[in-house]
GROMACS .gro file of N, CA and C in nm:
model
  444
    1MET      N    1   9.481   4.586   9.920
    1MET     CA    2   9.417   4.705   9.868
    1MET      C    3   9.507   4.766   9.760
    2THR      N    4   9.449   4.804   9.646
    2THR     CA    5   9.528   4.859   9.537
    2THR      C    6   9.567   5.003   9.567
    3GLU      N    7   9.668   5.052   9.492
    3GLU     CA    8   9.712   5.190   9.512
    3GLU      C    9   9.602   5.288   9.480
    4ARG      N   10   9.523   5.257   9.375
    4ARG     CA   11   9.414   5.347   9.339
    4ARG      C   12   9.312   5.354   9.452
    5ALA      N   13   9.283   5.243   9.517
    5ALA     CA   14   9.188   5.242   9.628
    5ALA      C   15   9.242   5.321   9.747
    6LYS      N   16   9.373   5.330   9.763
    6LYS     CA   17   9.433   5.407   9.872
    6LYS      C   18   9.434   5.556   9.842
    7GLY      N   19   9.402   5.596   9.723
    7GLY     CA   20   9.397   5.739   9.692
    7GLY      C   21   9.493   5.782   9.583
    8GLY      N   22   9.546   5.691   9.504
    8GLY     CA   23   9.631   5.728   9.393
    8GLY      C   24   9.771   5.674   9.407
    9SER      N   25   9.843   5.679   9.297
    9SER     CA   26   9.978   5.626   9.293
    9SER      C   27  10.078   5.729   9.345
   10PRO      N   28  10.194   5.682   9.391
   10PRO     CA   29  10.298   5.776   9.434
   10PRO      C   30  10.341   5.869   9.321
   11ARG      N   31  10.344   5.817   9.197
   11ARG     CA   32  10.383   5.899   9.083
   11ARG      C   33  10.283   6.013   9.061
   12ALA      N   34  10.154   5.983   9.071
   12ALA     CA   35  10.052   6.087   9.054
   12ALA      C   36  10.064   6.193   9.164
   13ALA      N   37  10.092   6.147   9.285
   13ALA     CA   38  10.108   6.242   9.396
   13ALA      C   39  10.229   6.332   9.373
   14LEU      N   40  10.337   6.277   9.317
   14LEU     CA   41  10.454   6.360   9.287
   14LEU      C   42  10.423   6.462   9.178
   15TRP      N   43  10.346   6.421   9.077
   15TRP     CA   44  10.307   6.515   8.972
   15TRP      C   45  10.221   6.628   9.029
   16MET      N   46  10.132   6.593   9.122
   16MET     CA   47  10.049   6.697   9.185
   16MET      C   48  10.136   6.795   9.265
   17ALA      N   49  10.236   6.741   9.335
   17ALA     CA   50  10.327   6.827   9.411
   17ALA      C   51  10.406   6.917   9.316
   18ALA      N   52  10.449   6.861   9.203
   18ALA     CA   53  10.523   6.941   9.105
   18ALA      C   54  10.435   7.051   9.047
   19ALA      N   55  10.310   7.019   9.018
   19ALA     CA   56  10.217   7.120   8.966
   19ALA      C   57  10.193   7.229   9.070
   20ALA      N   58  10.177   7.189   9.196
   20ALA     CA   59  10.157   7.288   9.302
   20ALA      C   60  10.283   7.374   9.318
   21GLY      N   61  10.400   7.314   9.303
   21GLY     CA   62  10.524   7.391   9.309
   21GLY      C   63  10.533   7.492   9.196
   22ALA      N   64  10.490   7.452   9.077
   22ALA     CA   65  10.489   7.544   8.963
   22ALA      C   66  10.392   7.660   8.989
   23LEU      N   67  10.275   7.630   9.044
   23LEU     CA   68  10.180   7.736   9.077
   23LEU      C   69  10.237   7.830   9.183
   24LEU      N   70  10.310   7.774   9.279
   24LEU     CA   71  10.374   7.858   9.380
   24LEU      C   72  10.476   7.951   9.315
   25ALA      N   73  10.557   7.898   9.224
   25ALA     CA   74  10.658   7.981   9.158
   25ALA      C   75  10.593   8.094   9.078
   26VAL      N   76  10.486   8.063   9.006
   26VAL     CA   77  10.416   8.165   8.927
   26VAL      C   78  10.355   8.270   9.019
   27SER      N   79  10.295   8.227   9.130
   27SER     CA   80  10.233   8.324   9.221
   27SER      C   81  10.338   8.413   9.287
   28LEU      N   82  10.456   8.358   9.316
   28LEU     CA   83  10.564   8.441   9.373
   28LEU      C   84  10.613   8.545   9.272
   29LEU      N   85  10.625   8.504   9.145
   29LEU     CA   86  10.665   8.600   9.041
   29LEU      C   87  10.559   8.709   9.024
   30LEU      N   88  10.433   8.670   9.026
   30LEU     CA   89  10.324   8.766   9.014
   30LEU      C   90  10.326   8.863   9.131
   31TRP      N   91  10.350   8.811   9.251
   31TRP     CA   92  10.358   8.897   9.369
   31TRP      C   93  10.473   8.997   9.356
   32GLN      N   94  10.590   8.950   9.312
   32GLN     CA   95  10.703   9.040   9.295
   32GLN      C   96  10.670   9.151   9.194
   33PHE      N   97  10.604   9.113   9.085
   33PHE     CA   98  10.568   9.210   8.982
   33PHE      C   99  10.466   9.311   9.036
   34ALA      N  100  10.364   9.263   9.107
   34ALA     CA  101  10.259   9.351   9.157
   34ALA      C  102  10.307   9.441   9.270
   35ALA      N  103  10.402   9.392   9.349
   35ALA     CA  104  10.449   9.468   9.465
   35ALA      C  105  10.562   9.566   9.430
   36ALA      N  106  10.621   9.555   9.313
   36ALA     CA  107  10.737   9.638   9.279
   36ALA      C  108  10.708   9.788   9.287
   37PRO      N  109  10.597   9.840   9.231
   37PRO     CA  110  10.573   9.984   9.243
   37PRO      C  111  10.554  10.029   9.388
   38ALA      N  112  10.485   9.950   9.467
   38ALA     CA  113  10.464   9.988   9.607
   38ALA      C  114  10.597   9.988   9.683
   39ARG      N  115  10.683   9.889   9.656
   39ARG     CA  116  10.814   9.886   9.721
   39ARG      C  117  10.900  10.006   9.679
   40LEU      N  118  10.894  10.041   9.551
   40LEU     CA  119  10.970  10.155   9.502
   40LEU      C  120  10.924  10.285   9.570
   41LEU      N  121  10.792  10.302   9.581
   41LEU     CA  122  10.741  10.422   9.647
   41LEU      C  123  10.776  10.423   9.795
   42ALA      N  124  10.776  10.307   9.859
   42ALA     CA  125  10.813  10.301  10.001
   42ALA      C  126  10.959  10.341  10.020
   43ALA      N  127  11.042  10.303   9.924
   43ALA     CA  128  11.185  10.332   9.935
   43ALA      C  129  11.221  10.475   9.899
   44GLU      N  130  11.154  10.529   9.798
   44GLU     CA  131  11.197  10.662   9.750
   44GLU      C  132  11.081  10.750   9.708
   45GLY      N  133  10.968  10.734   9.773
   45GLY     CA  134  10.850  10.814   9.739
   45GLY      C  135  10.868  10.961   9.773
   46VAL      N  136  10.825  11.045   9.681
   46VAL     CA  137  10.830  11.190   9.698
   46VAL      C  138  10.687  11.241   9.688
   47GLU      N  139  10.649  11.323   9.784
   47GLU     CA  140  10.515  11.381   9.778
   47GLU      C  141  10.519  11.510   9.698
   48ALA      N  142  10.414  11.530   9.621
   48ALA     CA  143  10.404  11.650   9.539
   48ALA      C  144  10.258  11.688   9.525
   49THR      N  145  10.236  11.807   9.479
   49THR     CA  146  10.100  11.851   9.448
   49THR      C  147  10.085  11.847   9.297
   50ALA      N  148   9.988  11.772   9.252
   50ALA     CA  149   9.963  11.758   9.108
   50ALA      C  150   9.832  11.826   9.072
   51THR      N  151   9.821  11.858   8.946
   51THR     CA  152   9.698  11.915   8.894
   51THR      C  153   9.633  11.813   8.802
   52VAL      N  154   9.503  11.791   8.821
   52VAL     CA  155   9.430  11.701   8.733
   52VAL      C  156   9.411  11.774   8.600
   53VAL      N  157   9.473  11.720   8.495
   53VAL     CA  158   9.465  11.787   8.365
   53VAL      C  159   9.366  11.718   8.271
   54GLU      N  160   9.329  11.596   8.303
   54GLU     CA  161   9.234  11.524   8.218
   54GLU      C  162   9.165  11.418   8.301
   55GLY      N  163   9.034  11.408   8.282
   55GLY     CA  164   8.959  11.304   8.351
   55GLY      C  165   8.898  11.359   8.479
   56PRO      N  166   8.840  11.279   8.555
   56PRO     CA  167   8.829  11.134   8.534
   56PRO      C  168   8.728  11.102   8.424
   57GLU      N  169   8.760  10.994   8.351
   57GLU     CA  170   8.670  10.952   8.246
   57GLU      C  171   8.545  10.893   8.310
   58GLU      N  172   8.433  10.912   8.245
   58GLU     CA  173   8.307  10.866   8.301
   58GLU      C  174   8.308  10.715   8.320
   59GLY      N  175   8.285  10.672   8.443
   59GLY     CA  176   8.282  10.530   8.475
   59GLY      C  177   8.417  10.463   8.472
   60GLY      N  178   8.521  10.541   8.441
   60GLY     CA  179   8.653  10.483   8.423
   60GLY      C  180   8.741  10.486   8.546
   61GLY      N  181   8.768  10.598   8.599
   61GLY     CA  182   8.861  10.606   8.708
   61GLY      C  183   9.004  10.624   8.661
   62VAL      N  184   9.023  10.675   8.540
   62VAL     CA  185   9.157  10.704   8.489
   62VAL      C  186   9.169  10.856   8.481
   63VAL      N  187   9.276  10.908   8.540
   63VAL     CA  188   9.300  11.052   8.537
   63VAL      C  189   9.442  11.078   8.488
   64THR      N  190   9.460  11.193   8.430
   64THR     CA  191   9.594  11.238   8.393
   64THR      C  192   9.627  11.355   8.483
   65VAL      N  193   9.744  11.346   8.547
   65VAL     CA  194   9.787  11.453   8.636
   65VAL      C  195   9.921  11.507   8.588
   66ALA      N  196   9.949  11.630   8.626
   66ALA     CA  197  10.077  11.694   8.594
   66ALA      C  198  10.135  11.748   8.724
   67PHE      N  199  10.267  11.729   8.738
   67PHE     CA  200  10.336  11.778   8.857
   67PHE      C  201  10.480  11.806   8.822
   68PRO      N  202  10.547  11.892   8.901
   68PRO     CA  203  10.687  11.921   8.873
   68PRO      C  204  10.779  11.813   8.930
   69ALA      N  205  10.871  11.764   8.847
   69ALA     CA  206  10.971  11.667   8.892
   69ALA      C  207  11.082  11.743   8.965
   70PRO      N  208  11.172  11.671   9.034
   70PRO     CA  209  11.281  11.740   9.106
   70PRO      C  210  11.366  11.829   9.016
   71ASP      N  211  11.377  11.794   8.887
   71ASP     CA  212  11.459  11.876   8.797
   71ASP      C  213  11.382  11.996   8.743
   72GLY      N  214  11.255  12.012   8.788
   72GLY     CA  215  11.176  12.127   8.747
   72GLY      C  216  11.089  12.104   8.625
   73GLN      N  217  11.112  11.996   8.552
   73GLN     CA  218  11.032  11.968   8.434
   73GLN      C  219  10.894  11.914   8.475
   74GLU      N  220  10.795  11.948   8.394
   74GLU     CA  221  10.661  11.899   8.421
   74GLU      C  222  10.649  11.753   8.377
   75VAL      N  223  10.590  11.672   8.461
   75VAL     CA  224  10.566  11.531   8.432
   75VAL      C  225  10.416  11.511   8.421
   76ARG      N  226  10.373  11.443   8.316
   76ARG     CA  227  10.232  11.407   8.300
   76ARG      C  228  10.221  11.256   8.305
   77VAL      N  229  10.131  11.208   8.391
   77VAL     CA  230  10.114  11.064   8.409
   77VAL      C  231   9.965  11.032   8.418
   78ARG      N  232   9.927  10.922   8.353
   78ARG     CA  233   9.790  10.872   8.368
   78ARG      C  234   9.790  10.775   8.485
   79GLY      N  235   9.695  10.791   8.573
   79GLY     CA  236   9.685  10.705   8.690
   79GLY      C  237   9.545  10.647   8.703
   80VAL      N  238   9.539  10.527   8.757
   80VAL     CA  239   9.411  10.461   8.778
   80VAL      C  240   9.368  10.485   8.922
   81VAL      N  241   9.243  10.523   8.939
   81VAL     CA  242   9.187  10.546   9.073
   81VAL      C  243   9.053  10.474   9.082
   82SER      N  244   9.008  10.452   9.204
   82SER     CA  245   8.878  10.389   9.223
   82SER      C  246   8.768  10.485   9.176
   83GLU      N  247   8.651  10.429   9.146
   83GLU     CA  248   8.541  10.514   9.102
   83GLU      C  249   8.500  10.611   9.212
   84ALA      N  250   8.506  10.567   9.338
   84ALA     CA  251   8.470  10.655   9.449
   84ALA      C  252   8.567  10.773   9.458
   85PHE      N  253   8.697  10.746   9.442
   85PHE     CA  254   8.796  10.854   9.446
   85PHE      C  255   8.781  10.944   9.323
   86ALA      N  256   8.756  10.884   9.207
   86ALA     CA  257   8.740  10.962   9.084
   86ALA      C  258   8.624  11.060   9.096
   87ALA      N  259   8.521  11.022   9.169
   87ALA     CA  260   8.405  11.108   9.185
   87ALA      C  261   8.439  11.236   9.262
   88THR      N  262   8.549  11.235   9.337
   88THR     CA  263   8.588  11.353   9.414
   88THR      C  264   8.680  11.446   9.335
   89LEU      N  265   8.719  11.404   9.215
   89LEU     CA  266   8.816  11.480   9.135
   89LEU      C  267   8.747  11.560   9.025
   90ALA      N  268   8.811  11.668   8.987
   90ALA     CA  269   8.764  11.748   8.873
   90ALA      C  270   8.886  11.803   8.803
   91GLU      N  271   8.874  11.826   8.673
   91GLU     CA  272   8.985  11.885   8.599
   91GLU      C  273   9.022  12.019   8.661
   92GLY      N  274   9.153  12.040   8.674
   92GLY     CA  275   9.203  12.164   8.733
   92GLY      C  276   9.225  12.156   8.883
   93ALA      N  277   9.176  12.050   8.946
   93ALA     CA  278   9.191  12.037   9.091
   93ALA      C  279   9.336  12.005   9.127
   94ALA      N  280   9.382  12.059   9.238
   94ALA     CA  281   9.515  12.028   9.290
   94ALA      C  282   9.500  11.915   9.391
   95ILE      N  283   9.578  11.808   9.373
   95ILE     CA  284   9.569  11.692   9.461
   95ILE      C  285   9.709  11.647   9.503
   96PRO      N  286   9.720  11.588   9.622
   96PRO     CA  287   9.850  11.533   9.663
   96PRO      C  288   9.875  11.398   9.593
   97VAL      N  289   9.998  11.377   9.550
   97VAL     CA  290  10.038  11.250   9.488
   97VAL      C  291  10.174  11.209   9.544
   98ARG      N  292  10.209  11.082   9.522
   98ARG     CA  293  10.343  11.033   9.555
   98ARG      C  294  10.400  10.971   9.429
   99TYR      N  295  10.526  11.001   9.404
   99TYR     CA  296  10.593  10.942   9.287
   99TYR      C  297  10.731  10.896   9.328
  100ALA      N  298  10.789  10.808   9.247
  100ALA     CA  299  10.923  10.757   9.274
  100ALA      C  300  11.025  10.856   9.219
  101ARG      N  301  11.121  10.893   9.304
  101ARG     CA  302  11.223  10.991   9.263
  101ARG      C  303  11.298  10.943   9.138
  102SER      N  304  11.332  10.814   9.131
  102SER     CA  305  11.409  10.763   9.017
  102SER      C  306  11.325  10.742   8.892
  103ASN      N  307  11.193  10.735   8.908
  103ASN     CA  308  11.104  10.713   8.794
  103ASN      C  309  10.969  10.779   8.823
  104PRO      N  310  10.953  10.907   8.787
  104PRO     CA  311  10.828  10.978   8.818
  104PRO      C  312  10.704  10.916   8.754
  105GLN      N  313  10.723  10.825   8.659
  105GLN     CA  314  10.607  10.757   8.599
  105GLN      C  315  10.543  10.658   8.696
  106VAL      N  316  10.617  10.617   8.800
  106VAL     CA  317  10.559  10.533   8.906
  106VAL      C  318  10.492  10.628   9.003
  107LEU      N  319  10.361  10.631   8.997
  107LEU     CA  320  10.283  10.734   9.064
  107LEU      C  321  10.167  10.671   9.139
  108GLU      N  322  10.139  10.726   9.256
  108GLU     CA  323  10.020  10.687   9.332
  108GLU      C  324   9.933  10.810   9.347
  109VAL      N  325   9.823  10.811   9.273
  109VAL     CA  326   9.731  10.924   9.278
  109VAL      C  327   9.638  10.909   9.397
  110GLU      N  328   9.585  10.789   9.414
  110GLU     CA  329   9.495  10.760   9.526
  110GLU      C  330   9.575  10.697   9.639
  111PRO      N  331   9.572  10.754   9.758
  111PRO     CA  332   9.652  10.698   9.869
  111PRO      C  333   9.622  10.550   9.893
  112GLY      N  334   9.727  10.470   9.899
  112GLY     CA  335   9.714  10.327   9.926
  112GLY      C  336   9.675  10.241   9.808
  113ALA      N  337   9.657  10.299   9.691
  113ALA     CA  338   9.608  10.223   9.576
  113ALA      C  339   9.707  10.117   9.529
  114LEU      N  340   9.835  10.142   9.543
  114LEU     CA  341   9.934  10.044   9.495
  114LEU      C  342   9.951   9.927   9.592
  115ALA      N  343   9.911   9.944   9.716
  115ALA     CA  344   9.927   9.837   9.814
  115ALA      C  345   9.825   9.725   9.792
  116GLY      N  346   9.709   9.757   9.736
  116GLY     CA  347   9.603   9.656   9.717
  116GLY      C  348   9.646   9.537   9.634
  117PRO      N  349   9.694   9.558   9.511
  117PRO     CA  350   9.737   9.443   9.429
  117PRO      C  351   9.851   9.364   9.493
  118ALA      N  352   9.942   9.433   9.560
  118ALA     CA  353  10.052   9.363   9.626
  118ALA      C  354   9.999   9.273   9.738
  119ARG      N  355   9.902   9.323   9.812
  119ARG     CA  356   9.843   9.246   9.921
  119ARG      C  357   9.769   9.123   9.868
  120VAL      N  358   9.690   9.141   9.764
  120VAL     CA  359   9.613   9.030   9.707
  120VAL      C  360   9.706   8.922   9.652
  121THR      N  361   9.807   8.962   9.576
  121THR     CA  362   9.898   8.862   9.520
  121THR      C  363   9.985   8.799   9.627
  122GLY      N  364  10.012   8.872   9.735
  122GLY     CA  365  10.085   8.814   9.847
  122GLY      C  366  10.006   8.703   9.913
  123TRP      N  367   9.877   8.725   9.934
  123TRP     CA  368   9.791   8.620   9.991
  123TRP      C  369   9.776   8.503   9.895
  124LEU      N  370   9.775   8.530   9.766
  124LEU     CA  371   9.772   8.421   9.667
  124LEU      C  372   9.897   8.336   9.681
  125ALA      N  373  10.012   8.399   9.698
  125ALA     CA  374  10.137   8.324   9.716
  125ALA      C  375  10.134   8.241   9.843
  126VAL      N  376  10.077   8.294   9.950
  126VAL     CA  377  10.065   8.218  10.075
  126VAL      C  378   9.976   8.096  10.053
  127ALA      N  379   9.864   8.114   9.983
  127ALA     CA  380   9.774   8.002   9.956
  127ALA      C  381   9.843   7.896   9.870
  128MET      N  382   9.920   7.939   9.771
  128MET     CA  383   9.992   7.843   9.686
  128MET      C  384  10.101   7.770   9.765
  129ALA      N  385  10.163   7.838   9.859
  129ALA     CA  386  10.264   7.773   9.944
  129ALA      C  387  10.199   7.665  10.029
  130ALA      N  388  10.081   7.694  10.082
  130ALA     CA  389  10.009   7.593  10.162
  130ALA      C  390   9.968   7.475  10.075
  131LEU      N  391   9.921   7.503   9.955
  131LEU     CA  392   9.884   7.395   9.862
  131LEU      C  393  10.006   7.309   9.829
  132PHE      N  394  10.119   7.373   9.804
  132PHE     CA  395  10.241   7.300   9.773
  132PHE      C  396  10.283   7.213   9.892
  133ALA      N  397  10.278   7.269  10.013
  133ALA     CA  398  10.316   7.192  10.132
  133ALA      C  399  10.227   7.070  10.149
  134LEU      N  400  10.097   7.087  10.129
  134LEU     CA  401  10.005   6.974  10.141
  134LEU      C  402  10.030   6.868  10.034
  135ALA      N  403  10.051   6.913   9.911
  135ALA     CA  404  10.076   6.819   9.802
  135ALA      C  405  10.208   6.745   9.822
  136LEU      N  406  10.309   6.815   9.869
  136LEU     CA  407  10.437   6.752   9.893
  136LEU      C  408  10.428   6.651  10.007
  137ALA      N  409  10.359   6.687  10.112
  137ALA     CA  410  10.342   6.594  10.225
  137ALA      C  411  10.268   6.468  10.179
  138ARG      N  412  10.167   6.487  10.096
  138ARG     CA  413  10.091   6.372  10.044
  138ARG      C  414  10.181   6.285   9.957
  139ALA      N  415  10.262   6.348   9.872
  139ALA     CA  416  10.351   6.271   9.784
  139ALA      C  417  10.454   6.193   9.865
  140LEU      N  418  10.509   6.255   9.966
  140LEU     CA  419  10.607   6.186  10.049
  140LEU      C  420  10.544   6.071  10.127
  141ARG      N  421  10.423   6.090  10.173
  141ARG     CA  422  10.353   5.984  10.244
  141ARG      C  423  10.327   5.865  10.150
  142ARG      N  424  10.290   5.894  10.026
  142ARG     CA  425  10.262   5.788   9.928
  142ARG      C  426  10.389   5.708   9.895
  143ARG      N  427  10.501   5.777   9.895
  143ARG     CA  428  10.628   5.710   9.863
  143ARG      C  429  10.687   5.641   9.985
  144GLY      N  430  10.629   5.663  10.101
  144GLY     CA  431  10.682   5.600  10.220
  144GLY      C  432  10.788   5.685  10.287
  145GLY      N  433  10.799   5.812  10.246
  145GLY     CA  434  10.900   5.902  10.302
  145GLY      C  435  10.862   5.962  10.435
  146MET      N  436  10.731   5.952  10.469
  146MET     CA  437  10.683   6.004  10.598
  146MET      C  438  10.599   5.897  10.663
  147GLY      N  439  10.602   5.889  10.790
  147GLY     CA  440  10.522   5.788  10.859
  147GLY      C  441  10.375   5.822  10.858
  148ASP      N  442  10.291   5.721  10.857
  148ASP     CA  443  10.145   5.742  10.863
  148ASP      C  444  10.096   5.742  11.005
   0.00000   0.00000   0.00000
């Protein structure tokens, strides 16, 4: 039986494992990038009362809020919120927010909003790790590195 009839060459299986490894690396970097604001808020989040100074834009879910930083200066930040949450907001309304003490521009206007992207990219990384493990196992089997 030829190698192609068995399901491909060992070299092709190694290339597939390498491609899956590259996808895993990219997904891990994406996860780190997406989770960074949520991790920062978990480590040094400060609760404050902000005032909605602009928005929400119609159909948008982008609002601008102002709140006092620890040094007393006013901070203005644009934040993205879900359409459902935006519907509950009006200009001039006082709302609770969380911001990072070291960087007040890292802001969570809608509770839990920063955890969503981190969770999704984390599951993507898990899926890519499983794909890499399967591709690597297949490549090793093709090379004779694992018993059948």
